[in-house]
PDB file of C-alpha atoms in Angstrom:
ATOM      1  CA  LEU A  60      -4.933 -57.086 -18.188  1.00 35.00           C
ATOM      2  CA  ALA A  61      -5.952 -55.056 -15.155  1.00 42.00           C
ATOM      3  CA  THR A  62      -3.281 -53.080 -13.392  1.00 47.00           C
ATOM      4  CA  GLY A  63      -5.548 -52.657 -10.400  1.00 49.00           C
ATOM      5  CA  PRO A  64      -5.725 -49.658  -8.082  1.00 50.00           C
ATOM      6  CA  ARG A  65      -2.731 -47.409  -7.714  1.00 55.00           C
ATOM      7  CA  GLN A  66      -1.875 -44.040  -6.242  1.00 58.00           C
ATOM      8  CA  LYS A  67      -4.550 -41.431  -6.802  1.00 66.00           C
ATOM      9  CA  ASN A  68      -2.381 -38.821  -8.484  1.00 76.00           C
ATOM     10  CA  SER A  69      -0.377 -38.776 -11.703  1.00 90.00           C
ATOM     11  CA  VAL A  70       3.053 -39.110 -10.076  1.00 94.00           C
ATOM     12  CA  PHE A  71       5.199 -41.931 -11.420  1.00 96.00           C
ATOM     13  CA  TYR A  72       8.786 -43.102 -11.097  1.00 97.00           C
ATOM     14  CA  GLU A  73      11.283 -43.918 -13.820  1.00 98.00           C
ATOM     15  CA  ILE A  74      13.676 -46.702 -12.828  1.00 98.00           C
ATOM     16  CA  ARG A  75      16.898 -46.676 -14.836  1.00 98.00           C
ATOM     17  CA  THR A  76      19.389 -49.528 -14.768  1.00 98.00           C
ATOM     18  CA  TYR A  77      22.774 -49.220 -16.449  1.00 98.00           C
ATOM     19  CA  ASP A  78      25.268 -52.024 -17.019  1.00 98.00           C
ATOM     20  CA  ILE A  79      28.765 -50.543 -16.974  1.00 98.00           C
ATOM     21  CA  LYS A  80      31.773 -52.042 -18.740  1.00 97.00           C
ATOM     22  CA  PRO A  81      33.707 -53.989 -16.068  1.00 95.00           C
ATOM     23  CA  PRO A  82      36.978 -52.011 -16.359  1.00 95.00           C
ATOM     24  CA  LYS A  83      35.085 -48.707 -16.349  1.00 97.00           C
ATOM     25  CA  MET A  84      32.969 -48.866 -13.197  1.00 97.00           C
ATOM     26  CA  LYS A  85      35.367 -46.671 -11.197  1.00 96.00           C
ATOM     27  CA  ASP A  86      35.447 -44.096 -14.013  1.00 97.00           C
ATOM     28  CA  PHE A  87      31.661 -44.044 -14.236  1.00 98.00           C
ATOM     29  CA  VAL A  88      31.180 -43.523 -10.499  1.00 97.00           C
ATOM     30  CA  GLU A  89      33.741 -40.711 -10.505  1.00 97.00           C
ATOM     31  CA  LEU A  90      31.920 -39.077 -13.407  1.00 97.00           C
ATOM     32  CA  VAL A  91      28.594 -39.293 -11.564  1.00 97.00           C
ATOM     33  CA  ASN A  92      30.094 -37.823  -8.408  1.00 96.00           C
ATOM     34  CA  LYS A  93      31.588 -34.930 -10.347  1.00 96.00           C
ATOM     35  CA  TYR A  94      28.788 -33.933 -12.699  1.00 97.00           C
ATOM     36  CA  PHE A  95      25.463 -35.406 -11.584  1.00 96.00           C
ATOM     37  CA  HIS A  96      24.402 -32.103 -10.030  1.00 97.00           C
ATOM     38  CA  LEU A  97      23.816 -30.995 -13.623  1.00 98.00           C
ATOM     39  CA  ARG A  98      21.145 -33.680 -13.980  1.00 98.00           C
ATOM     40  CA  THR A  99      19.449 -33.186 -10.632  1.00 97.00           C
ATOM     41  CA  ALA A 100      18.995 -29.507 -11.468  1.00 97.00           C
ATOM     42  CA  HIS A 101      16.258 -30.626 -13.883  1.00 98.00           C
ATOM     43  CA  SER A 102      14.175 -33.106 -11.858  1.00 97.00           C
ATOM     44  CA  GLU A 103      14.004 -34.997  -8.581  1.00 98.00           C
ATOM     45  CA  LEU A 104      16.329 -37.909  -7.987  1.00 98.00           C
ATOM     46  CA  VAL A 105      14.937 -40.411  -5.466  1.00 98.00           C
ATOM     47  CA  GLY A 106      17.997 -42.625  -5.156  1.00 97.00           C
ATOM     48  CA  PHE A 107      21.163 -43.754  -6.956  1.00 98.00           C
ATOM     49  CA  TRP A 108      22.957 -46.991  -6.080  1.00 98.00           C
ATOM     50  CA  SER A 109      25.640 -49.352  -7.308  1.00 98.00           C
ATOM     51  CA  ALA A 110      25.216 -53.114  -6.997  1.00 98.00           C
ATOM     52  CA  GLU A 111      27.450 -54.866  -4.487  1.00 97.00           C
ATOM     53  CA  LEU A 112      25.902 -58.363  -4.431  1.00 97.00           C
ATOM     54  CA  GLY A 113      23.461 -60.092  -6.768  1.00 97.00           C
ATOM     55  CA  ALA A 114      24.825 -58.227  -9.796  1.00 96.00           C
ATOM     56  CA  MET A 115      28.118 -56.703 -10.878  1.00 96.00           C
ATOM     57  CA  ASN A 116      29.020 -53.443 -12.632  1.00 97.00           C
ATOM     58  CA  LYS A 117      25.424 -52.252 -12.432  1.00 98.00           C
ATOM     59  CA  VAL A 118      23.881 -48.998 -11.210  1.00 98.00           C
ATOM     60  CA  VAL A 119      20.224 -48.257 -10.493  1.00 98.00           C
ATOM     61  CA  HIS A 120      18.589 -44.848 -10.138  1.00 98.00           C
ATOM     62  CA  ILE A 121      15.013 -43.671  -9.643  1.00 98.00           C
ATOM     63  CA  TRP A 122      13.493 -40.405 -10.849  1.00 98.00           C
ATOM     64  CA  LYS A 123      10.192 -38.869  -9.781  1.00 98.00           C
ATOM     65  CA  TYR A 124       7.888 -37.117 -12.277  1.00 97.00           C
ATOM     66  CA  GLU A 125       4.602 -35.340 -11.699  1.00 96.00           C
ATOM     67  CA  ASP A 126       3.155 -36.714 -14.941  1.00 95.00           C
ATOM     68  CA  PHE A 127       4.265 -37.714 -18.432  1.00 96.00           C
ATOM     69  CA  ALA A 128       4.207 -34.106 -19.674  1.00 97.00           C
ATOM     70  CA  HIS A 129       6.684 -33.266 -16.903  1.00 97.00           C
ATOM     71  CA  ARG A 130       9.039 -36.026 -18.031  1.00 98.00           C
ATOM     72  CA  THR A 131       8.796 -34.889 -21.647  1.00 98.00           C
ATOM     73  CA  ALA A 132       9.672 -31.322 -20.666  1.00 98.00           C
ATOM     74  CA  VAL A 133      12.637 -32.518 -18.607  1.00 98.00           C
ATOM     75  CA  ARG A 134      13.961 -34.693 -21.432  1.00 97.00           C
ATOM     76  CA  HIS A 135      13.730 -31.761 -23.862  1.00 98.00           C
ATOM     77  CA  ALA A 136      15.559 -29.503 -21.421  1.00 98.00           C
ATOM     78  CA  LEU A 137      18.312 -32.086 -20.905  1.00 98.00           C
ATOM     79  CA  ALA A 138      18.818 -32.403 -24.642  1.00 97.00           C
ATOM     80  CA  LYS A 139      19.435 -28.655 -24.779  1.00 97.00           C
ATOM     81  CA  ASP A 140      21.660 -28.519 -21.695  1.00 98.00           C
ATOM     82  CA  LYS A 141      25.124 -28.124 -23.191  1.00 97.00           C
ATOM     83  CA  ASP A 142      26.995 -28.730 -19.925  1.00 97.00           C
ATOM     84  CA  TRP A 143      25.086 -31.943 -19.219  1.00 97.00           C
ATOM     85  CA  GLN A 144      25.540 -33.262 -22.734  1.00 97.00           C
ATOM     86  CA  GLU A 145      29.224 -32.414 -23.071  1.00 97.00           C
ATOM     87  CA  LYS A 146      30.508 -33.019 -19.540  1.00 97.00           C
ATOM     88  CA  PHE A 147      28.484 -36.101 -18.621  1.00 97.00           C
ATOM     89  CA  ILE A 148      26.655 -37.767 -21.510  1.00 97.00           C
ATOM     90  CA  CYS A 149      29.526 -37.701 -23.995  1.00 97.00           C
ATOM     91  CA  ALA A 150      31.893 -39.088 -21.383  1.00 97.00           C
ATOM     92  CA  ALA A 151      29.486 -41.620 -19.848  1.00 97.00           C
ATOM     93  CA  LEU A 152      28.081 -43.355 -22.926  1.00 97.00           C
ATOM     94  CA  PRO A 153      31.372 -45.054 -23.903  1.00 97.00           C
ATOM     95  CA  LEU A 154      31.541 -46.526 -20.384  1.00 98.00           C
ATOM     96  CA  MET A 155      28.162 -48.283 -20.655  1.00 98.00           C
ATOM     97  CA  GLU A 156      27.271 -51.670 -22.080  1.00 97.00           C
ATOM     98  CA  LYS A 157      23.488 -51.461 -21.729  1.00 96.00           C
ATOM     99  CA  GLN A 158      20.707 -49.162 -20.526  1.00 97.00           C
ATOM    100  CA  HIS A 159      17.240 -50.192 -19.402  1.00 97.00           C
ATOM    101  CA  ASN A 160      14.322 -48.175 -18.065  1.00 97.00           C
ATOM    102  CA  GLU A 161      10.928 -48.868 -16.563  1.00 97.00           C
ATOM    103  CA  VAL A 162       8.033 -46.652 -15.533  1.00 97.00           C
ATOM    104  CA  ALA A 163       6.494 -47.676 -12.227  1.00 96.00           C
ATOM    105  CA  TYR A 164       3.906 -46.504  -9.714  1.00 94.00           C
ATOM    106  CA  LEU A 165       4.002 -46.880  -5.991  1.00 93.00           C
ATOM    107  CA  VAL A 166       1.519 -49.509  -4.868  1.00 89.00           C
ATOM    108  CA  PRO A 167      -1.527 -47.790  -3.315  1.00 85.00           C
ATOM    109  CA  TRP A 168      -0.648 -48.814   0.257  1.00 87.00           C
ATOM    110  CA  CYS A 169       2.929 -47.538   0.220  1.00 89.00           C
ATOM    111  CA  GLN A 170       4.754 -44.218   0.359  1.00 91.00           C
ATOM    112  CA  ILE A 171       8.502 -43.798  -0.075  1.00 95.00           C
ATOM    113  CA  GLY A 172      10.188 -44.159   3.282  1.00 95.00           C
ATOM    114  CA  LYS A 173      13.412 -42.758   4.670  1.00 94.00           C
ATOM    115  CA  PRO A 174      16.150 -44.739   6.411  1.00 95.00           C
ATOM    116  CA  PRO A 175      16.543 -43.977  10.127  1.00 92.00           C
ATOM    117  CA  LYS A 176      20.166 -42.986   9.524  1.00 92.00           C
ATOM    118  CA  GLU A 177      22.810 -42.763   6.843  1.00 89.00           C
ATOM    119  CA  GLY A 178      25.424 -45.391   6.180  1.00 90.00           C
ATOM    120  CA  GLY A 179      23.310 -48.510   5.693  1.00 94.00           C
ATOM    121  CA  VAL A 180      22.766 -50.795   2.732  1.00 97.00           C
ATOM    122  CA  TYR A 181      19.744 -51.304   0.503  1.00 98.00           C
ATOM    123  CA  GLU A 182      18.223 -54.550  -0.653  1.00 97.00           C
ATOM    124  CA  TRP A 183      16.430 -54.358  -4.007  1.00 98.00           C
ATOM    125  CA  VAL A 184      14.096 -57.314  -4.529  1.00 97.00           C
ATOM    126  CA  THR A 185      12.351 -57.819  -7.871  1.00 97.00           C
ATOM    127  CA  PHE A 186       9.281 -60.055  -8.002  1.00 96.00           C
ATOM    128  CA  GLN A 187       7.821 -61.266 -11.277  1.00 96.00           C
ATOM    129  CA  MET A 188       4.156 -61.760 -10.446  1.00 93.00           C
ATOM    130  CA  LYS A 189       1.467 -63.616 -12.333  1.00 92.00           C
ATOM    131  CA  PRO A 190      -0.643 -61.444 -14.704  1.00 90.00           C
ATOM    132  CA  GLY A 191      -3.413 -59.430 -13.117  1.00 84.00           C
ATOM    133  CA  GLY A 192      -1.678 -56.673 -11.177  1.00 79.00           C
ATOM    134  CA  PRO A 193      -2.354 -55.483  -7.624  1.00 79.00           C
ATOM    135  CA  ALA A 194      -6.077 -56.201  -8.064  1.00 82.00           C
ATOM    136  CA  LEU A 195      -5.135 -59.895  -8.071  1.00 85.00           C
ATOM    137  CA  TRP A 196      -2.104 -60.171  -5.786  1.00 87.00           C
ATOM    138  CA  GLY A 197      -2.081 -56.866  -3.891  1.00 87.00           C
ATOM    139  CA  GLU A 198      -3.604 -58.001  -0.586  1.00 90.00           C
ATOM    140  CA  ALA A 199      -1.483 -61.131  -0.258  1.00 92.00           C
ATOM    141  CA  PHE A 200       1.665 -59.275  -1.282  1.00 93.00           C
ATOM    142  CA  GLN A 201       0.965 -56.474   1.201  1.00 93.00           C
ATOM    143  CA  ALA A 202       0.482 -59.022   3.982  1.00 94.00           C
ATOM    144  CA  ALA A 203       3.848 -60.630   3.183  1.00 94.00           C
ATOM    145  CA  VAL A 204       5.611 -57.246   3.168  1.00 94.00           C
ATOM    146  CA  ASN A 205       3.963 -56.235   6.450  1.00 93.00           C
ATOM    147  CA  ALA A 206       4.974 -59.526   8.042  1.00 92.00           C
ATOM    148  CA  HIS A 207       8.611 -58.696   7.333  1.00 91.00           C
ATOM    149  CA  ILE A 208       8.181 -55.125   8.582  1.00 92.00           C
ATOM    150  CA  ASN A 209       6.672 -56.389  11.828  1.00 89.00           C
ATOM    151  CA  THR A 210       9.791 -58.409  12.616  1.00 89.00           C
ATOM    152  CA  GLY A 211      11.558 -55.078  13.092  1.00 87.00           C
ATOM    153  CA  TYR A 212      14.869 -56.036  11.516  1.00 88.00           C
ATOM    154  CA  THR A 213      14.415 -54.058   8.303  1.00 93.00           C
ATOM    155  CA  LYS A 214      12.995 -50.750   7.048  1.00 96.00           C
ATOM    156  CA  LEU A 215      10.704 -50.577   4.025  1.00 96.00           C
ATOM    157  CA  ILE A 216      11.678 -47.828   1.567  1.00 97.00           C
ATOM    158  CA  GLY A 217       9.234 -48.414  -1.287  1.00 96.00           C
ATOM    159  CA  VAL A 218       7.156 -50.860  -3.318  1.00 95.00           C
ATOM    160  CA  PHE A 219       6.761 -50.148  -7.039  1.00 95.00           C
ATOM    161  CA  HIS A 220       4.834 -51.972  -9.758  1.00 93.00           C
ATOM    162  CA  THR A 221       5.609 -51.496 -13.434  1.00 94.00           C
ATOM    163  CA  GLU A 222       3.524 -49.683 -16.009  1.00 93.00           C
ATOM    164  CA  TYR A 223       6.083 -49.710 -18.839  1.00 95.00           C
ATOM    165  CA  GLY A 224       8.743 -52.372 -19.220  1.00 95.00           C
ATOM    166  CA  LEU A 225       8.149 -55.978 -18.228  1.00 92.00           C
ATOM    167  CA  LEU A 226       4.646 -55.940 -16.744  1.00 90.00           C
ATOM    168  CA  ASN A 227       3.507 -57.615 -13.523  1.00 91.00           C
ATOM    169  CA  ARG A 228       6.882 -56.832 -12.004  1.00 95.00           C
ATOM    170  CA  VAL A 229       7.231 -55.447  -8.484  1.00 95.00           C
ATOM    171  CA  HIS A 230      10.351 -53.852  -7.024  1.00 97.00           C
ATOM    172  CA  VAL A 231      10.644 -53.723  -3.234  1.00 97.00           C
ATOM    173  CA  ILE A 232      13.408 -51.677  -1.605  1.00 98.00           C
ATOM    174  CA  TRP A 233      14.516 -52.374   1.957  1.00 97.00           C
ATOM    175  CA  TRP A 234      17.100 -50.663   4.171  1.00 97.00           C
ATOM    176  CA  ASN A 235      19.330 -52.431   6.682  1.00 95.00           C
ATOM    177  CA  GLU A 236      22.171 -51.233   8.875  1.00 95.00           C
ATOM    178  CA  ASN A 237      24.643 -53.596   7.216  1.00 95.00           C
ATOM    179  CA  PRO A 238      24.683 -56.956   5.389  1.00 95.00           C
ATOM    180  CA  ASP A 239      25.217 -58.963   8.591  1.00 96.00           C
ATOM    181  CA  HIS A 240      22.245 -57.270  10.268  1.00 93.00           C
ATOM    182  CA  ARG A 241      20.144 -58.146   7.252  1.00 93.00           C
ATOM    183  CA  ALA A 242      21.345 -61.774   7.269  1.00 94.00           C
ATOM    184  CA  ALA A 243      20.549 -62.188  10.962  1.00 93.00           C
ATOM    185  CA  GLY A 244      17.108 -60.655  10.471  1.00 91.00           C
ATOM    186  CA  ARG A 245      16.336 -62.935   7.562  1.00 90.00           C
ATOM    187  CA  HIS A 246      17.252 -66.006   9.586  1.00 90.00           C
ATOM    188  CA  SER A 247      14.919 -64.889  12.370  1.00 89.00           C
ATOM    189  CA  ALA A 248      12.117 -64.126   9.889  1.00 88.00           C
ATOM    190  CA  HIS A 249      12.368 -67.619   8.405  1.00 86.00           C
ATOM    191  CA  GLU A 250      11.570 -69.007  11.845  1.00 89.00           C
ATOM    192  CA  ASP A 251       8.629 -66.659  12.450  1.00 90.00           C
ATOM    193  CA  ALA A 252       5.337 -68.475  11.845  1.00 92.00           C
ATOM    194  CA  ARG A 253       3.569 -65.236  10.867  1.00 90.00           C
ATOM    195  CA  VAL A 254       6.132 -64.505   8.152  1.00 90.00           C
ATOM    196  CA  VAL A 255       6.086 -68.087   6.889  1.00 91.00           C
ATOM    197  CA  ALA A 256       2.284 -68.079   6.616  1.00 92.00           C
ATOM    198  CA  ALA A 257       2.131 -64.714   4.848  1.00 91.00           C
ATOM    199  CA  VAL A 258       4.866 -65.639   2.374  1.00 91.00           C
ATOM    200  CA  ARG A 259       3.249 -69.007   1.677  1.00 91.00           C
ATOM    201  CA  ASP A 260       0.010 -67.222   0.787  1.00 91.00           C
ATOM    202  CA  SER A 261       1.688 -64.698  -1.520  1.00 93.00           C
ATOM    203  CA  VAL A 262       3.992 -67.039  -3.457  1.00 92.00           C
ATOM    204  CA  ARG A 263       1.030 -68.592  -5.263  1.00 92.00           C
ATOM    205  CA  PHE A 264       1.032 -65.387  -7.337  1.00 93.00           C
ATOM    206  CA  LEU A 265       4.808 -65.437  -7.897  1.00 94.00           C
ATOM    207  CA  ASP A 266       6.711 -66.597 -10.988  1.00 94.00           C
ATOM    208  CA  SER A 267      10.250 -65.606  -9.957  1.00 96.00           C
ATOM    209  CA  GLN A 268      12.262 -63.216  -7.823  1.00 95.00           C
ATOM    210  CA  GLN A 269      15.749 -61.749  -7.757  1.00 96.00           C
ATOM    211  CA  ASN A 270      17.569 -59.500  -5.310  1.00 96.00           C
ATOM    212  CA  MET A 271      20.571 -57.193  -5.171  1.00 98.00           C
ATOM    213  CA  LEU A 272      22.448 -55.565  -2.331  1.00 98.00           C
ATOM    214  CA  LEU A 273      22.975 -51.896  -3.217  1.00 98.00           C
ATOM    215  CA  ILE A 274      25.329 -49.206  -1.954  1.00 97.00           C
ATOM    216  CA  PRO A 275      24.171 -45.567  -2.299  1.00 97.00           C
ATOM    217  CA  LEU A 276      26.371 -43.176  -4.257  1.00 97.00           C
ATOM    218  CA  PRO A 277      27.243 -39.796  -2.703  1.00 95.00           C
ATOM    219  CA  CYS A 278      24.710 -38.039  -4.960  1.00 95.00           C
ATOM    220  CA  SER A 279      21.843 -40.251  -3.754  1.00 96.00           C
ATOM    221  CA  PRO A 280      19.190 -38.560  -1.581  1.00 96.00           C
ATOM    222  CA  LEU A 281      18.577 -41.990  -0.023  1.00 95.00           C
ATOM    223  CA  LYS A 282      21.862 -42.801   1.722  1.00 90.00           C
TER     224      LYS A 282
END
């Protein structure tokens, strides 16, 4: 199946999702806050969030790699990093129930954005698209995203489509000042004929979607 056009360099993003044991979420977050500088010394962290709504006891983080050789080198270095292994990994693994990772590329019409200020919330929306990739659904999906951007109530952070993991999946990250601002903006968007038309055109390529409201951790570059 075609993946369609994507960014013109070898850069990709690893999306890691961890399910934390319900009684241990506080311990895990404290561990991250204390020791995650050991991990970010090896490669670039894009963002690190905990789920507030749409999921519970879940964290999501994104890592940027120049290519697959870069990721391999980083993973080898981490395995040899005694401080990282002993202070974080050994303590964190008993707190986790499940780990999941995906490799994704930015869609060709998107770059990672920055929020206008710190202190907001992030909405992570996952779309399961019909097989075919951006070559099939890219234009309609882009139009739907742009229609939401044009309403002005939200800030686009990034649009990623998977290369490893469940294929034909797209993750869209939005920033809003707070949950109430997001709710008000969504209500307005639902009454905007341009948004309604663009979404109606794109959903013909959609199988399902799910969203989470995320709160950035102190270590997250995207706050």
